[in-house]
mmCIF file of C-alpha atoms in Angstrom:
data_model
loop_
_atom_site.group_PDB
_atom_site.id
_atom_site.type_symbol
_atom_site.label_atom_id
_atom_site.label_comp_id
_atom_site.label_asym_id
_atom_site.label_seq_id
_atom_site.Cartn_x
_atom_site.Cartn_y
_atom_site.Cartn_z
ATOM 1 C CA MET A 1 -19.656 -0.379 10.842
ATOM 2 C CA THR A 2 -17.412 2.430 9.693
ATOM 3 C CA HIS A 3 -18.620 4.501 6.765
ATOM 4 C CA ILE A 4 -16.487 6.927 4.795
ATOM 5 C CA LYS A 5 -17.724 10.493 5.065
ATOM 6 C CA THR A 6 -15.982 11.886 1.975
ATOM 7 C CA THR A 7 -17.456 11.544 -1.502
ATOM 8 C CA THR A 8 -14.430 12.413 -3.662
ATOM 9 C CA TYR A 9 -10.709 12.023 -3.049
ATOM 10 C CA ALA A 10 -9.065 15.271 -1.846
ATOM 11 C CA GLY A 11 -12.171 17.250 -2.775
ATOM 12 C CA ILE A 12 -11.186 17.114 -6.456
ATOM 13 C CA PRO A 13 -13.742 18.310 -9.029
ATOM 14 C CA ASP A 14 -16.266 15.745 -10.237
ATOM 15 C CA GLN A 15 -14.732 15.696 -13.717
ATOM 16 C CA PHE A 16 -11.611 14.043 -12.252
ATOM 17 C CA SER A 17 -13.375 11.625 -9.926
ATOM 18 C CA LYS A 18 -15.562 9.512 -12.212
ATOM 19 C CA LEU A 19 -14.682 5.845 -12.590
ATOM 20 C CA GLU A 20 -14.933 5.825 -16.386
ATOM 21 C CA THR A 21 -12.383 8.603 -16.866
ATOM 22 C CA SER A 22 -10.080 7.968 -13.879
ATOM 23 C CA LYS A 23 -6.786 6.121 -14.251
ATOM 24 C CA ILE A 24 -6.448 5.672 -10.487
ATOM 25 C CA VAL A 25 -8.782 3.905 -8.063
ATOM 26 C CA LEU A 26 -8.565 4.387 -4.296
ATOM 27 C CA ILE A 27 -10.252 1.731 -2.139
ATOM 28 C CA PRO A 28 -10.644 2.638 1.561
ATOM 29 C CA VAL A 29 -10.666 -0.254 4.023
ATOM 30 C CA PRO A 30 -11.607 1.075 7.482
ATOM 31 C CA TYR A 31 -10.814 -2.169 9.305
ATOM 32 C CA ASP A 32 -9.285 -2.683 12.726
ATOM 33 C CA GLY A 33 -10.283 -6.163 13.777
ATOM 34 C CA THR A 34 -6.931 -7.711 14.735
ATOM 35 C CA SER A 35 -4.615 -4.968 16.008
ATOM 36 C CA THR A 36 -3.205 -5.906 19.367
ATOM 37 C CA TRP A 37 -2.124 -2.669 21.004
ATOM 38 C CA GLN A 38 -3.676 0.684 20.140
ATOM 39 C CA LYS A 39 -7.004 0.557 18.339
ATOM 40 C CA GLY A 40 -8.130 3.170 15.843
ATOM 41 C CA ALA A 41 -6.797 2.162 12.417
ATOM 42 C CA ASP A 42 -10.410 1.872 11.250
ATOM 43 C CA LYS A 43 -10.523 5.693 11.543
ATOM 44 C CA GLY A 44 -7.454 5.965 9.291
ATOM 45 C CA PRO A 45 -9.171 6.307 5.898
ATOM 46 C CA ASP A 46 -11.427 9.141 7.085
ATOM 47 C CA ALA A 47 -8.504 11.023 8.679
ATOM 48 C CA PHE A 48 -6.429 10.487 5.529
ATOM 49 C CA LEU A 49 -9.214 11.734 3.255
ATOM 50 C CA ASP A 50 -9.868 14.720 5.501
ATOM 51 C CA ALA A 51 -6.176 15.681 5.421
ATOM 52 C CA SER A 52 -6.052 15.111 1.642
ATOM 53 C CA ALA A 53 -8.870 17.613 1.156
ATOM 54 C CA ASN A 54 -6.707 20.237 2.888
ATOM 55 C CA MET A 55 -3.593 19.568 0.812
ATOM 56 C CA GLU A 56 -2.232 21.578 -2.122
ATOM 57 C CA LEU A 57 -2.701 19.515 -5.278
ATOM 58 C CA TYR A 58 0.323 20.859 -7.144
ATOM 59 C CA ASP A 59 3.434 18.743 -6.507
ATOM 60 C CA ILE A 60 6.514 20.964 -6.675
ATOM 61 C CA GLU A 61 9.104 18.213 -7.148
ATOM 62 C CA THR A 62 7.440 16.574 -10.151
ATOM 63 C CA ASP A 63 5.885 19.834 -11.430
ATOM 64 C CA SER A 64 2.577 18.021 -11.800
ATOM 65 C CA GLU A 65 -1.024 17.861 -10.645
ATOM 66 C CA VAL A 66 -1.541 14.130 -10.615
ATOM 67 C CA TYR A 67 -5.223 14.330 -9.595
ATOM 68 C CA GLN A 68 -5.928 15.379 -13.197
ATOM 69 C CA GLN A 69 -5.146 11.785 -14.223
ATOM 70 C CA GLY A 70 -8.419 10.989 -12.434
ATOM 71 C CA VAL A 71 -8.830 9.430 -9.000
ATOM 72 C CA PHE A 72 -11.974 7.429 -8.351
ATOM 73 C CA LEU A 73 -12.850 6.966 -4.688
ATOM 74 C CA ALA A 74 -14.327 3.471 -4.588
ATOM 75 C CA GLU A 75 -16.888 2.297 -2.103
ATOM 76 C CA ALA A 76 -15.191 1.358 1.147
ATOM 77 C CA VAL A 77 -14.749 -2.307 1.991
ATOM 78 C CA THR A 78 -16.645 -2.515 5.273
ATOM 79 C CA GLU A 79 -16.764 -6.279 5.799
ATOM 80 C CA THR A 80 -16.120 -6.888 9.497
ATOM 81 C CA THR A 81 -17.719 -10.243 10.316
ATOM 82 C CA SER A 82 -14.250 -11.836 10.468
ATOM 83 C CA SER A 83 -10.743 -11.015 9.316
ATOM 84 C CA GLU A 84 -11.001 -13.864 6.790
ATOM 85 C CA ALA A 85 -14.203 -12.388 5.316
ATOM 86 C CA MET A 86 -12.564 -8.942 5.199
ATOM 87 C CA VAL A 87 -9.518 -10.339 3.343
ATOM 88 C CA ASP A 88 -11.825 -12.028 0.816
ATOM 89 C CA ALA A 89 -13.759 -8.777 0.301
ATOM 90 C CA VAL A 90 -10.566 -6.744 -0.199
ATOM 91 C CA HIS A 91 -9.244 -9.371 -2.620
ATOM 92 C CA GLU A 92 -12.456 -9.261 -4.650
ATOM 93 C CA ALA A 93 -12.687 -5.446 -4.771
ATOM 94 C CA THR A 94 -9.011 -5.062 -5.682
ATOM 95 C CA LYS A 95 -9.188 -7.621 -8.451
ATOM 96 C CA LYS A 96 -12.365 -6.103 -9.857
ATOM 97 C CA TYR A 97 -10.674 -2.726 -10.390
ATOM 98 C CA ILE A 98 -7.405 -4.189 -11.698
ATOM 99 C CA LYS A 99 -9.502 -5.889 -14.381
ATOM 100 C CA LYS A 100 -10.966 -2.515 -15.310
ATOM 101 C CA ASN A 101 -7.426 -1.455 -16.291
ATOM 102 C CA LYS A 102 -7.007 0.957 -13.375
ATOM 103 C CA PHE A 103 -4.010 1.762 -11.199
ATOM 104 C CA VAL A 104 -5.389 0.375 -7.957
ATOM 105 C CA THR A 105 -4.439 1.761 -4.543
ATOM 106 C CA VAL A 106 -5.784 0.815 -1.122
ATOM 107 C CA PHE A 107 -5.773 2.776 2.142
ATOM 108 C CA GLY A 108 -6.285 0.894 5.424
ATOM 109 C CA GLY A 109 -7.073 -0.001 8.097
ATOM 110 C CA GLU A 110 -4.593 -2.225 9.761
ATOM 111 C CA HIS A 111 -2.094 -4.387 7.969
ATOM 112 C CA SER A 112 -4.189 -7.550 7.706
ATOM 113 C CA ILE A 113 -6.013 -5.874 4.797
ATOM 114 C CA SER A 114 -2.857 -6.298 2.692
ATOM 115 C CA ILE A 115 -3.280 -10.067 2.609
ATOM 116 C CA GLY A 116 -6.237 -9.446 0.292
ATOM 117 C CA THR A 117 -4.580 -6.778 -1.844
ATOM 118 C CA ILE A 118 -1.365 -8.768 -2.324
ATOM 119 C CA ARG A 119 -3.333 -11.898 -3.200
ATOM 120 C CA ALA A 120 -5.206 -10.014 -5.925
ATOM 121 C CA PHE A 121 -2.102 -8.390 -7.413
ATOM 122 C CA ASN A 122 -0.187 -11.669 -7.335
ATOM 123 C CA GLU A 123 -2.956 -13.388 -9.289
ATOM 124 C CA MET A 124 -3.112 -10.607 -11.873
ATOM 125 C CA PHE A 125 0.570 -9.772 -12.484
ATOM 126 C CA ASP A 126 3.438 -12.015 -13.582
ATOM 127 C CA ASP A 127 6.534 -12.441 -11.407
ATOM 128 C CA LEU A 128 5.411 -10.055 -8.691
ATOM 129 C CA THR A 129 7.766 -8.452 -6.206
ATOM 130 C CA VAL A 130 6.155 -7.290 -2.972
ATOM 131 C CA LEU A 131 8.091 -4.398 -1.461
ATOM 132 C CA HIS A 132 7.131 -4.397 2.208
ATOM 133 C CA ILE A 133 8.097 -1.192 4.029
ATOM 134 C CA ASP A 134 7.435 -1.628 7.741
ATOM 135 C CA ALA A 135 8.890 -1.619 11.253
ATOM 136 C CA HIS A 136 7.618 -5.162 11.817
ATOM 137 C CA ALA A 137 8.381 -8.375 9.950
ATOM 138 C CA ASP A 138 4.698 -9.518 9.904
ATOM 139 C CA LEU A 139 5.788 -13.046 8.984
ATOM 140 C CA ARG A 140 3.844 -15.149 11.473
ATOM 141 C CA GLU A 141 1.937 -17.954 9.773
ATOM 142 C CA SER A 142 -0.908 -17.374 12.207
ATOM 143 C CA TYR A 143 -1.458 -15.248 15.280
ATOM 144 C CA GLU A 144 -4.162 -15.433 17.930
ATOM 145 C CA GLY A 145 -5.805 -18.250 16.010
ATOM 146 C CA SER A 146 -5.987 -16.621 12.579
ATOM 147 C CA SER A 147 -3.783 -16.486 9.497
ATOM 148 C CA CYS A 148 -5.529 -13.203 8.579
ATOM 149 C CA ASN A 149 -4.008 -11.208 11.452
ATOM 150 C CA HIS A 150 -1.934 -8.029 11.117
ATOM 151 C CA ALA A 151 1.066 -10.005 12.434
ATOM 152 C CA CYS A 152 0.703 -12.297 9.386
ATOM 153 C CA ALA A 153 0.359 -9.543 6.782
ATOM 154 C CA VAL A 154 3.123 -10.754 4.467
ATOM 155 C CA TYR A 155 3.479 -14.415 5.434
ATOM 156 C CA GLU A 156 1.538 -15.497 2.359
ATOM 157 C CA ALA A 157 3.561 -13.089 0.197
ATOM 158 C CA SER A 158 6.770 -14.694 1.526
ATOM 159 C CA GLN A 159 5.546 -18.012 0.114
ATOM 160 C CA THR A 160 4.060 -16.857 -3.202
ATOM 161 C CA THR A 161 5.944 -13.697 -4.324
ATOM 162 C CA ASN A 162 9.412 -12.140 -4.371
ATOM 163 C CA LEU A 163 9.205 -10.440 -0.969
ATOM 164 C CA ILE A 164 11.630 -7.656 -0.087
ATOM 165 C CA GLN A 165 11.395 -6.140 3.390
ATOM 166 C CA VAL A 166 12.664 -2.667 4.271
ATOM 167 C CA GLY A 167 12.878 -0.840 7.605
ATOM 168 C CA ILE A 168 12.405 -3.869 9.853
ATOM 169 C CA ARG A 169 13.299 -3.311 13.509
ATOM 170 C CA SER A 170 10.870 -5.503 15.458
ATOM 171 C CA MET A 171 10.196 -9.222 15.110
ATOM 172 C CA ASP A 172 9.711 -12.493 16.944
ATOM 173 C CA ILE A 173 12.590 -14.979 16.823
ATOM 174 C CA LEU A 174 10.310 -17.564 15.168
ATOM 175 C CA GLU A 175 9.922 -15.242 12.171
ATOM 176 C CA LYS A 176 13.596 -15.855 11.364
ATOM 177 C CA THR A 177 12.615 -19.331 10.173
ATOM 178 C CA VAL A 178 10.450 -17.735 7.459
ATOM 179 C CA MET A 179 12.432 -14.586 6.696
ATOM 180 C CA ASP A 180 14.824 -14.378 3.751
ATOM 181 C CA GLU A 181 17.515 -12.299 5.433
ATOM 182 C CA ASP A 182 19.238 -11.642 2.092
ATOM 183 C CA LYS A 183 16.129 -9.694 1.066
ATOM 184 C CA THR A 184 15.544 -8.007 4.417
ATOM 185 C CA TYR A 185 16.902 -4.532 5.121
ATOM 186 C CA PHE A 186 17.016 -3.976 8.863
ATOM 187 C CA ALA A 187 16.696 -0.418 10.137
ATOM 188 C CA HIS A 188 19.909 -0.544 12.175
ATOM 189 C CA GLU A 189 21.869 -1.559 9.047
ATOM 190 C CA MET A 190 20.142 1.036 6.853
ATOM 191 C CA ALA A 191 21.160 3.740 9.336
ATOM 192 C CA GLU A 192 24.828 2.935 8.740
ATOM 193 C CA ASP A 193 24.903 2.040 5.044
ATOM 194 C CA ASP A 194 22.913 3.908 2.419
ATOM 195 C CA SER A 195 23.688 1.370 -0.319
ATOM 196 C CA TRP A 196 20.511 -0.466 0.773
ATOM 197 C CA MET A 197 18.381 1.423 -1.770
ATOM 198 C CA ASP A 198 20.261 0.176 -4.833
ATOM 199 C CA ALA A 199 20.668 -3.290 -3.333
ATOM 200 C CA ALA A 200 16.931 -3.648 -2.698
ATOM 201 C CA ILE A 201 15.986 -2.402 -6.170
ATOM 202 C CA ASP A 202 18.466 -4.817 -7.770
ATOM 203 C CA GLN A 203 16.555 -7.678 -6.131
ATOM 204 C CA MET A 204 13.178 -6.639 -7.566
ATOM 205 C CA THR A 205 11.472 -8.127 -10.598
ATOM 206 C CA ASP A 206 9.891 -5.715 -13.110
ATOM 207 C CA ASN A 207 6.408 -5.726 -11.545
ATOM 208 C CA VAL A 208 6.389 -4.333 -8.004
ATOM 209 C CA PHE A 209 3.551 -3.960 -5.516
ATOM 210 C CA ILE A 210 4.314 -1.755 -2.502
ATOM 211 C CA THR A 211 2.727 -2.328 0.884
ATOM 212 C CA PHE A 212 3.611 0.598 3.134
ATOM 213 C CA ASP A 213 2.992 0.389 6.879
ATOM 214 C CA LEU A 214 3.237 3.912 8.259
ATOM 215 C CA ASP A 215 5.056 2.673 11.355
ATOM 216 C CA ALA A 216 8.068 2.249 9.057
ATOM 217 C CA PHE A 217 8.542 5.977 9.651
ATOM 218 C CA ASP A 218 10.301 7.209 12.736
ATOM 219 C CA PRO A 219 7.677 8.049 15.385
ATOM 220 C CA SER A 220 9.152 11.549 15.641
ATOM 221 C CA ILE A 221 7.442 12.267 12.302
ATOM 222 C CA MET A 222 4.660 9.638 12.441
ATOM 223 C CA PRO A 223 3.468 9.202 16.033
ATOM 224 C CA SER A 224 -0.132 8.287 15.128
ATOM 225 C CA THR A 225 0.244 4.619 14.367
ATOM 226 C CA GLY A 226 -0.785 1.507 16.272
ATOM 227 C CA THR A 227 2.675 0.294 17.262
ATOM 228 C CA PRO A 228 5.271 3.080 16.973
ATOM 229 C CA GLU A 229 8.834 1.760 16.981
ATOM 230 C CA PRO A 230 11.858 4.031 17.549
ATOM 231 C CA GLY A 231 14.511 4.304 14.876
ATOM 232 C CA GLY A 232 12.520 4.459 11.660
ATOM 233 C CA LEU A 233 12.711 6.039 8.239
ATOM 234 C CA LEU A 234 12.656 9.786 7.751
ATOM 235 C CA TYR A 235 10.661 11.542 5.067
ATOM 236 C CA TYR A 236 13.196 12.478 2.402
ATOM 237 C CA GLU A 237 15.134 9.224 2.435
ATOM 238 C CA THR A 238 11.799 7.425 2.026
ATOM 239 C CA LEU A 239 10.842 9.608 -0.926
ATOM 240 C CA GLU A 240 14.266 9.147 -2.506
ATOM 241 C CA PHE A 241 13.852 5.381 -2.331
ATOM 242 C CA LEU A 242 10.249 5.380 -3.558
ATOM 243 C CA LYS A 243 11.037 7.700 -6.468
ATOM 244 C CA GLN A 244 13.828 5.392 -7.565
ATOM 245 C CA VAL A 245 11.546 2.349 -7.365
ATOM 246 C CA PHE A 246 8.873 4.091 -9.457
ATOM 247 C CA GLU A 247 11.463 5.210 -12.018
ATOM 248 C CA GLU A 248 13.232 1.873 -12.405
ATOM 249 C CA LYS A 249 10.372 -0.596 -11.967
ATOM 250 C CA ASN A 250 6.750 -0.968 -13.016
ATOM 251 C CA VAL A 251 4.900 -0.304 -9.778
ATOM 252 C CA VAL A 252 1.559 -2.020 -10.387
ATOM 253 C CA GLY A 253 -0.223 -0.684 -7.278
ATOM 254 C CA PHE A 254 0.251 0.014 -3.591
ATOM 255 C CA ASP A 255 -1.436 0.117 -0.244
ATOM 256 C CA ILE A 256 -0.823 2.277 2.829
ATOM 257 C CA VAL A 257 -1.872 1.008 6.251
ATOM 258 C CA GLU A 258 -1.828 1.593 10.009
ATOM 259 C CA LEU A 259 -2.688 5.271 10.309
ATOM 260 C CA CYS A 260 -4.158 5.401 13.809
ATOM 261 C CA PRO A 261 -5.336 9.011 14.027
ATOM 262 C CA ASN A 262 -5.143 11.141 17.150
ATOM 263 C CA LYS A 263 -7.451 14.160 17.179
ATOM 264 C CA ASN A 264 -4.736 16.217 18.921
ATOM 265 C CA GLU A 265 -2.010 15.335 16.395
ATOM 266 C CA LYS A 266 -2.896 16.037 12.769
ATOM 267 C CA SER A 267 0.602 16.008 11.247
ATOM 268 C CA SER A 268 0.548 12.209 10.908
ATOM 269 C CA ASP A 269 -2.709 12.353 8.923
ATOM 270 C CA PHE A 270 -1.126 14.967 6.693
ATOM 271 C CA LEU A 271 2.058 12.944 6.212
ATOM 272 C CA ALA A 272 -0.065 9.974 5.097
ATOM 273 C CA ALA A 273 -1.974 12.214 2.694
ATOM 274 C CA LYS A 274 1.224 13.654 1.208
ATOM 275 C CA LEU A 275 2.878 10.230 0.959
ATOM 276 C CA TYR A 276 -0.060 8.850 -1.007
ATOM 277 C CA TYR A 277 -0.097 11.854 -3.348
ATOM 278 C CA LYS A 278 3.704 11.670 -3.798
ATOM 279 C CA MET A 279 3.509 8.030 -4.765
ATOM 280 C CA LEU A 280 0.850 8.835 -7.372
ATOM 281 C CA SER A 281 2.951 11.770 -8.581
ATOM 282 C CA TYR A 282 5.978 9.507 -9.061
ATOM 283 C CA LYS A 283 3.890 6.896 -10.877
ATOM 284 C CA PHE A 284 2.402 9.333 -13.378
ATOM 285 C CA MET A 285 5.081 12.028 -13.623
ATOM 286 C CA ASP A 286 6.028 11.058 -17.183
ATOM 287 C CA GLN A 287 2.494 10.447 -18.399
ATOM 288 C CA ASN A 288 0.377 13.040 -20.166
ATOM 289 C CA ILE A 289 -3.156 13.436 -18.919
ATOM 290 C CA GLU A 290 -4.545 12.561 -22.332
ATOM 291 C CA ASP A 291 -2.503 9.317 -22.563
ATOM 292 C CA ASN A 292 -4.355 6.117 -21.831
ATOM 293 C CA PHE A 293 -3.222 4.137 -18.808
ATOM 294 C CA GLU A 294 -2.182 0.633 -19.761
ATOM 295 C CA SER A 295 -1.913 -1.820 -16.932
ATOM 296 C CA ASN A 296 0.102 -4.899 -17.855
ATOM 297 C CA PHE A 297 -2.006 -7.352 -15.887
ATOM 298 C CA SER A 298 -2.342 -10.762 -17.445
ATOM 299 C CA ASP A 299 -5.795 -12.216 -17.571
ATOM 300 C CA SER A 300 -5.219 -15.243 -19.734
ATOM 301 C CA ASN A 301 -7.819 -17.172 -17.788
ATOM 302 C CA SER A 302 -10.621 -16.321 -15.424
ATOM 303 C CA GLU A 303 -8.352 -16.591 -12.424
ATOM 304 C CA GLY A 304 -5.586 -14.299 -13.587
ATOM 305 C CA ASN A 305 -2.149 -15.676 -14.243
ATOM 306 C CA LYS A 306 -1.940 -18.055 -11.301
ATOM 307 C CA LYS A 307 -4.194 -20.909 -10.379
ATOM 308 C CA SER A 308 -5.174 -19.798 -6.939
ATOM 309 C CA LYS A 309 -6.102 -21.996 -4.037
ATOM 310 C CA PHE A 310 -8.174 -19.088 -2.759
ATOM 311 C CA ASN A 311 -11.723 -18.074 -3.506
ATOM 312 C CA THR A 312 -11.580 -16.351 -6.899
ATOM 313 C CA GLU A 313 -15.086 -16.621 -8.271
ATOM 314 C CA ASP A 314 -15.372 -13.696 -10.657
ATOM 315 C CA ASP A 315 -18.867 -12.288 -10.811
ATOM 316 C CA TYR A 316 -18.063 -9.059 -12.571
#
């Protein structure tokens, strides 16, 4: 079992890391049960947290220090008995913190963890858009005997949410039967036409959850990932897009997955750390530290806003 070595996010002072006073919750999920090529995504959260602790906490672009909004480092989800049990545990932990009126973020682990996070956000927020930034379509209904495989990360989202896919450049032909090509932005098209950013945002509902697979980036800047694919996103175009999404939509939470650290290559860990901090900075750049954070989750019944066919016993 993988345990997280760090006690606070980015080494921030205790006053900014307590659950009661933090607006942001970070849930690490060091899971790598279903990846099919390079193993090591279970080491991702530790590498990310280690890099975060060595990062400057002032963000130049937004002229802010977002950690002062409070970031609580939650207990890691370490369920590994099966991918199904892990998904259930992630779903439960995510939902628990959404209900505490926190801005919930998750750091994986491999992409199967997102099945649990998306399920929780979809139950708790009306008319959810899932913005899936990835090299791979991840639309298989099941893979290697399980529907909770990294190759199936957004299949459920394709059936239950407004799924928009960005950066895709690797897929199986069978995934075309599931994919909504009108809401899919392929990397080779994005390289030739930069109108994709506005087009994608126009297709989003107000509430957006972002699932960010780090292999969406070009491997020249992000080599340490399980399945690096040539021809990906570069850093500033990614930030430009994300900033616009955060400005124009209500981003309700996000996860980042598939950091597969290499002890000889630390820049990928650092990119993941900066990306996470940037996304927080964009979310809170117009919010004063003393303002209360108001999540707009709807909890009109014990199961959130959607009757779920999944296990949603609430014991908190």
